């Protein structure tokens, strides 16, 4: 029985990793395009700073839609099961991304191009809103005892893997084509490739098994009729705690992954190819070190790993823009690679930690809603806030101060996580006692 569960857990973890990689590939394509292309193709009448703000603003719309996706998919994930809900989220994301690849630009249909872009970004946000929380929950609930951190890290690894794939495709496309060809039609190629990737993800997800914890719950009682209502009524403290835990990593990650691409070109006069290469190198280190951090978390405690990681994250938040401002390519390249490992130390354990805050009956809803709200307040608004702060102050110091405050919030939230939390299964029908008081 243990051997069968271990095999099922491995299948689920790899399927979750591939699925979240595809979803994040789709989502990050937009972020990369927002930094490099969309301000020119969809907001060409604005000056560069205003165009960047408008472009990042459409990116933020996707984050606004993610909590809605968390509510909708969380409801069905707790009502009818984790697996089928995750299949639907992947399909919605894939269709939205492919349609962006064929979308007319401002030169063809004027302002309607931006309107359609926003609508498709909303579809992406809804699809992703139900993805990561559900993938973490499904993987964690399949995981063998004592290895929940490692198995729960697999869907989290989809974030750097998706970023790596998105930036590699963008780098390859922009390197093979002239600047004019890339801006004219080449940027569409990465979005259209999503069609094939979603097909692979659908195949894998249709072959995995439902969570044994969820099946055991259904055998004992009917699923909650309105799980999100229960979450907001009975587990709002856990929701707030989850948001505080996640927001620091999310904010710094989007400076690292998205904002740097535009800022480095405009203010430090660095080439697009160099910046994409730095982000790719950092993402590769993030991906490779994530399971190592998660393994250490299983051995020494996920809370301890996350707390110490949050200390280093604060240092990185204060240093990232001053380092880019130096314009020294060697220093920037080394720093970006190191940042990949720093982000992994707090990102790898946070899925298992926060999913364990909620009981099985409402775990999909609780994890998804809290995670997406945290992503909105962290990653969603950060590039927009950063662009606005720089436009108003003309210096990166204000952005650095903002990042320092957000990182400090997550460090404080990490300190008050109960010791030993996330390392063993919580009761399937009861809230986490420590977090419900």
Short mmCIF file of C-alpha atoms in Angstrom, two decimals, residues 96-300:
data_model
loop_
_atom_site.label_atom_id
_atom_site.label_comp_id
_atom_site.label_asym_id
_atom_site.label_seq_id
_atom_site.Cartn_x
_atom_site.Cartn_y
_atom_site.Cartn_z
CA UNK A 96 -6.38 32.69 -23.49
CA UNK A 97 -2.66 32.60 -24.25
CA UNK A 98 -3.08 31.24 -27.78
CA UNK A 99 -5.60 33.97 -28.61
CA UNK A 100 -3.12 36.67 -27.52
CA UNK A 101 -0.80 35.22 -30.18
CA UNK A 102 -3.29 36.12 -32.94
CA UNK A 103 -4.54 39.40 -31.48
CA UNK A 104 -4.54 42.46 -33.80
CA UNK A 105 -2.45 45.39 -32.56
CA UNK A 106 -3.20 49.09 -32.18
CA UNK A 107 -2.18 49.81 -35.77
CA UNK A 108 -4.92 47.46 -37.02
CA UNK A 109 -7.95 48.08 -34.78
CA UNK A 110 -6.96 50.99 -32.54
CA UNK A 111 -8.06 51.04 -28.91
CA UNK A 112 -9.97 47.77 -29.31
CA UNK A 113 -6.61 45.98 -29.42
CA UNK A 114 -5.91 47.06 -25.84
CA UNK A 115 -9.47 46.15 -24.78
CA UNK A 116 -9.16 42.62 -26.19
CA UNK A 117 -5.70 42.29 -24.64
CA UNK A 118 -7.15 43.09 -21.22
CA UNK A 119 -10.00 40.57 -21.66
CA UNK A 120 -7.58 37.80 -22.57
CA UNK A 121 -5.36 38.75 -19.65
CA UNK A 122 -8.44 38.34 -17.42
CA UNK A 123 -8.91 34.81 -18.84
CA UNK A 124 -5.27 34.04 -18.05
CA UNK A 125 -5.71 35.33 -14.51
CA UNK A 126 -8.83 33.24 -13.89
CA UNK A 127 -7.09 30.10 -15.18
CA UNK A 128 -3.98 30.63 -13.08
CA UNK A 129 -6.08 31.59 -10.06
CA UNK A 130 -7.24 28.01 -9.73
CA UNK A 131 -3.94 26.42 -10.65
CA UNK A 132 -1.17 26.75 -8.11
CA UNK A 133 -3.23 26.34 -4.95
CA UNK A 134 -4.91 23.24 -6.34
CA UNK A 135 -1.68 21.74 -7.63
CA UNK A 136 0.02 22.24 -4.26
CA UNK A 137 -2.95 20.76 -2.41
CA UNK A 138 -3.20 17.71 -4.68
CA UNK A 139 0.54 17.01 -4.48
CA UNK A 140 0.77 17.57 -0.74
CA UNK A 141 -2.21 15.32 -0.05
CA UNK A 142 -0.56 12.52 -2.05
CA UNK A 143 2.85 12.98 -0.38
CA UNK A 144 4.39 10.34 1.91
CA UNK A 145 4.68 11.35 5.55
CA UNK A 146 7.88 13.23 6.29
CA UNK A 147 8.37 14.31 2.65
CA UNK A 148 5.57 16.82 2.30
CA UNK A 149 7.99 19.69 1.80
CA UNK A 150 9.78 18.00 -1.10
CA UNK A 151 6.63 16.81 -2.88
CA UNK A 152 4.86 20.11 -2.23
CA UNK A 153 7.78 21.92 -3.87
CA UNK A 154 7.16 20.29 -7.26
CA UNK A 155 4.25 22.53 -8.29
CA UNK A 156 6.16 25.52 -6.87
CA UNK A 157 9.03 24.62 -9.21
CA UNK A 158 6.69 25.30 -12.11
CA UNK A 159 7.18 29.03 -11.45
CA UNK A 160 10.91 29.21 -12.32
CA UNK A 161 10.51 26.50 -14.96
CA UNK A 162 7.74 28.44 -16.68
CA UNK A 163 9.76 31.64 -16.44
CA UNK A 164 12.81 29.84 -17.82
CA UNK A 165 10.84 28.47 -20.78
CA UNK A 166 9.13 31.79 -21.51
CA UNK A 167 12.35 33.78 -21.47
CA UNK A 168 14.29 31.17 -23.46
CA UNK A 169 11.65 31.23 -26.16
CA UNK A 170 11.59 35.03 -26.18
CA UNK A 171 15.40 35.19 -26.21
CA UNK A 172 15.60 32.68 -29.06
CA UNK A 173 12.93 34.41 -31.09
CA UNK A 174 14.38 37.89 -30.62
CA UNK A 175 17.93 36.68 -31.35
CA UNK A 176 16.97 34.92 -34.60
CA UNK A 177 14.91 37.82 -35.94
CA UNK A 178 15.66 41.44 -36.62
CA UNK A 179 14.29 44.04 -34.22
CA UNK A 180 11.65 45.03 -36.78
CA UNK A 181 10.56 41.44 -37.46
CA UNK A 182 10.43 40.60 -33.77
CA UNK A 183 8.24 43.61 -32.95
CA UNK A 184 6.08 43.04 -36.02
CA UNK A 185 5.25 39.33 -35.72
CA UNK A 186 8.01 37.40 -33.95
CA UNK A 187 6.64 38.11 -30.47
CA UNK A 188 3.55 36.06 -31.39
CA UNK A 189 5.45 32.78 -31.79
CA UNK A 190 5.93 32.07 -28.04
CA UNK A 191 2.20 32.57 -27.43
CA UNK A 192 1.19 30.19 -30.22
CA UNK A 193 3.59 27.50 -28.94
CA UNK A 194 1.34 27.27 -25.89
CA UNK A 195 -1.16 25.21 -27.90
CA UNK A 196 1.19 22.22 -28.07
CA UNK A 197 2.29 22.57 -24.45
CA UNK A 198 -1.28 22.59 -23.16
CA UNK A 199 -1.97 19.39 -25.08
CA UNK A 200 0.89 17.69 -23.21
CA UNK A 201 -0.35 19.01 -19.87
CA UNK A 202 -3.90 17.85 -20.49
CA UNK A 203 -2.68 14.35 -21.32
CA UNK A 204 -0.71 14.11 -18.07
CA UNK A 205 -3.43 15.52 -15.83
CA UNK A 206 -6.10 13.18 -17.15
CA UNK A 207 -3.93 10.22 -16.07
CA UNK A 208 -3.42 11.11 -12.39
CA UNK A 209 -5.51 9.99 -9.42
CA UNK A 210 -7.66 12.00 -7.06
CA UNK A 211 -6.25 12.98 -3.66
CA UNK A 212 -6.62 10.18 -1.07
CA UNK A 213 -7.30 12.79 1.63
CA UNK A 214 -10.16 14.23 -0.42
CA UNK A 215 -11.58 10.78 -1.22
CA UNK A 216 -11.46 9.89 2.48
CA UNK A 217 -13.29 13.11 3.32
CA UNK A 218 -16.05 12.41 0.77
CA UNK A 219 -16.54 8.91 2.20
CA UNK A 220 -17.20 10.39 5.64
CA UNK A 221 -19.41 13.34 4.74
CA UNK A 222 -20.74 15.53 1.96
CA UNK A 223 -18.39 18.25 0.66
CA UNK A 224 -18.98 21.78 1.92
CA UNK A 225 -21.72 23.53 -0.06
CA UNK A 226 -19.98 26.94 -0.11
CA UNK A 227 -16.36 26.32 0.92
CA UNK A 228 -15.18 29.88 0.28
CA UNK A 229 -17.82 31.19 2.72
CA UNK A 230 -16.46 28.84 5.38
CA UNK A 231 -12.92 30.01 4.63
CA UNK A 232 -13.79 33.70 4.99
CA UNK A 233 -15.98 33.13 8.05
CA UNK A 234 -13.94 30.61 10.04
CA UNK A 235 -10.40 30.82 8.65
CA UNK A 236 -9.87 34.50 7.88
CA UNK A 237 -6.87 34.60 10.22
CA UNK A 238 -5.20 31.87 8.19
CA UNK A 239 -5.99 33.81 5.01
CA UNK A 240 -4.35 36.96 6.35
CA UNK A 241 -1.36 35.00 7.64
CA UNK A 242 -0.91 33.29 4.28
CA UNK A 243 -0.99 36.64 2.50
CA UNK A 244 1.66 38.05 4.81
CA UNK A 245 3.87 34.97 4.41
CA UNK A 246 3.79 35.04 0.61
CA UNK A 247 3.75 38.74 -0.28
CA UNK A 248 7.49 39.41 0.15
CA UNK A 249 8.67 36.62 -2.14
CA UNK A 250 6.00 37.51 -4.69
CA UNK A 251 6.95 41.21 -4.84
CA UNK A 252 10.68 40.61 -5.19
CA UNK A 253 10.13 37.81 -7.71
CA UNK A 254 8.26 40.12 -10.06
CA UNK A 255 10.92 42.79 -9.81
CA UNK A 256 13.44 40.07 -10.64
CA UNK A 257 11.39 38.46 -13.43
CA UNK A 258 9.57 41.35 -15.09
CA UNK A 259 10.42 44.89 -13.99
CA UNK A 260 14.18 44.47 -14.41
CA UNK A 261 13.75 43.76 -18.13
CA UNK A 262 12.38 47.21 -18.88
CA UNK A 263 14.20 49.11 -16.12
CA UNK A 264 17.59 47.70 -17.03
CA UNK A 265 17.21 48.76 -20.65
CA UNK A 266 15.82 52.24 -20.01
CA UNK A 267 17.87 53.30 -16.96
CA UNK A 268 21.05 51.19 -16.90
CA UNK A 269 21.32 51.02 -20.72
CA UNK A 270 21.75 47.26 -20.69
CA UNK A 271 20.81 45.16 -23.70
CA UNK A 272 17.63 43.11 -23.84
CA UNK A 273 19.65 39.97 -24.59
CA UNK A 274 21.88 40.46 -21.54
CA UNK A 275 18.93 41.04 -19.22
CA UNK A 276 17.01 38.05 -20.51
CA UNK A 277 20.14 35.92 -20.11
CA UNK A 278 20.50 37.06 -16.49
CA UNK A 279 16.87 36.25 -15.73
CA UNK A 280 17.24 32.86 -17.41
CA UNK A 281 20.36 32.10 -15.36
CA UNK A 282 18.61 33.11 -12.14
CA UNK A 283 15.55 31.03 -13.04
CA UNK A 284 17.71 27.99 -13.72
CA UNK A 285 19.36 28.30 -10.29
CA UNK A 286 15.92 28.83 -8.70
CA UNK A 287 14.64 25.65 -10.36
CA UNK A 288 17.65 23.51 -9.46
CA UNK A 289 17.94 24.66 -5.83
CA UNK A 290 14.20 24.47 -5.01
CA UNK A 291 14.12 20.70 -4.32
CA UNK A 292 17.35 20.98 -2.32
CA UNK A 293 15.85 23.67 -0.10
CA UNK A 294 12.63 21.64 0.25
CA UNK A 295 14.61 18.53 1.27
CA UNK A 296 16.41 20.55 3.93
CA UNK A 297 13.02 21.83 5.07
CA UNK A 298 11.78 18.26 5.56
CA UNK A 299 14.88 17.46 7.62
CA UNK A 300 15.17 20.62 9.72
#
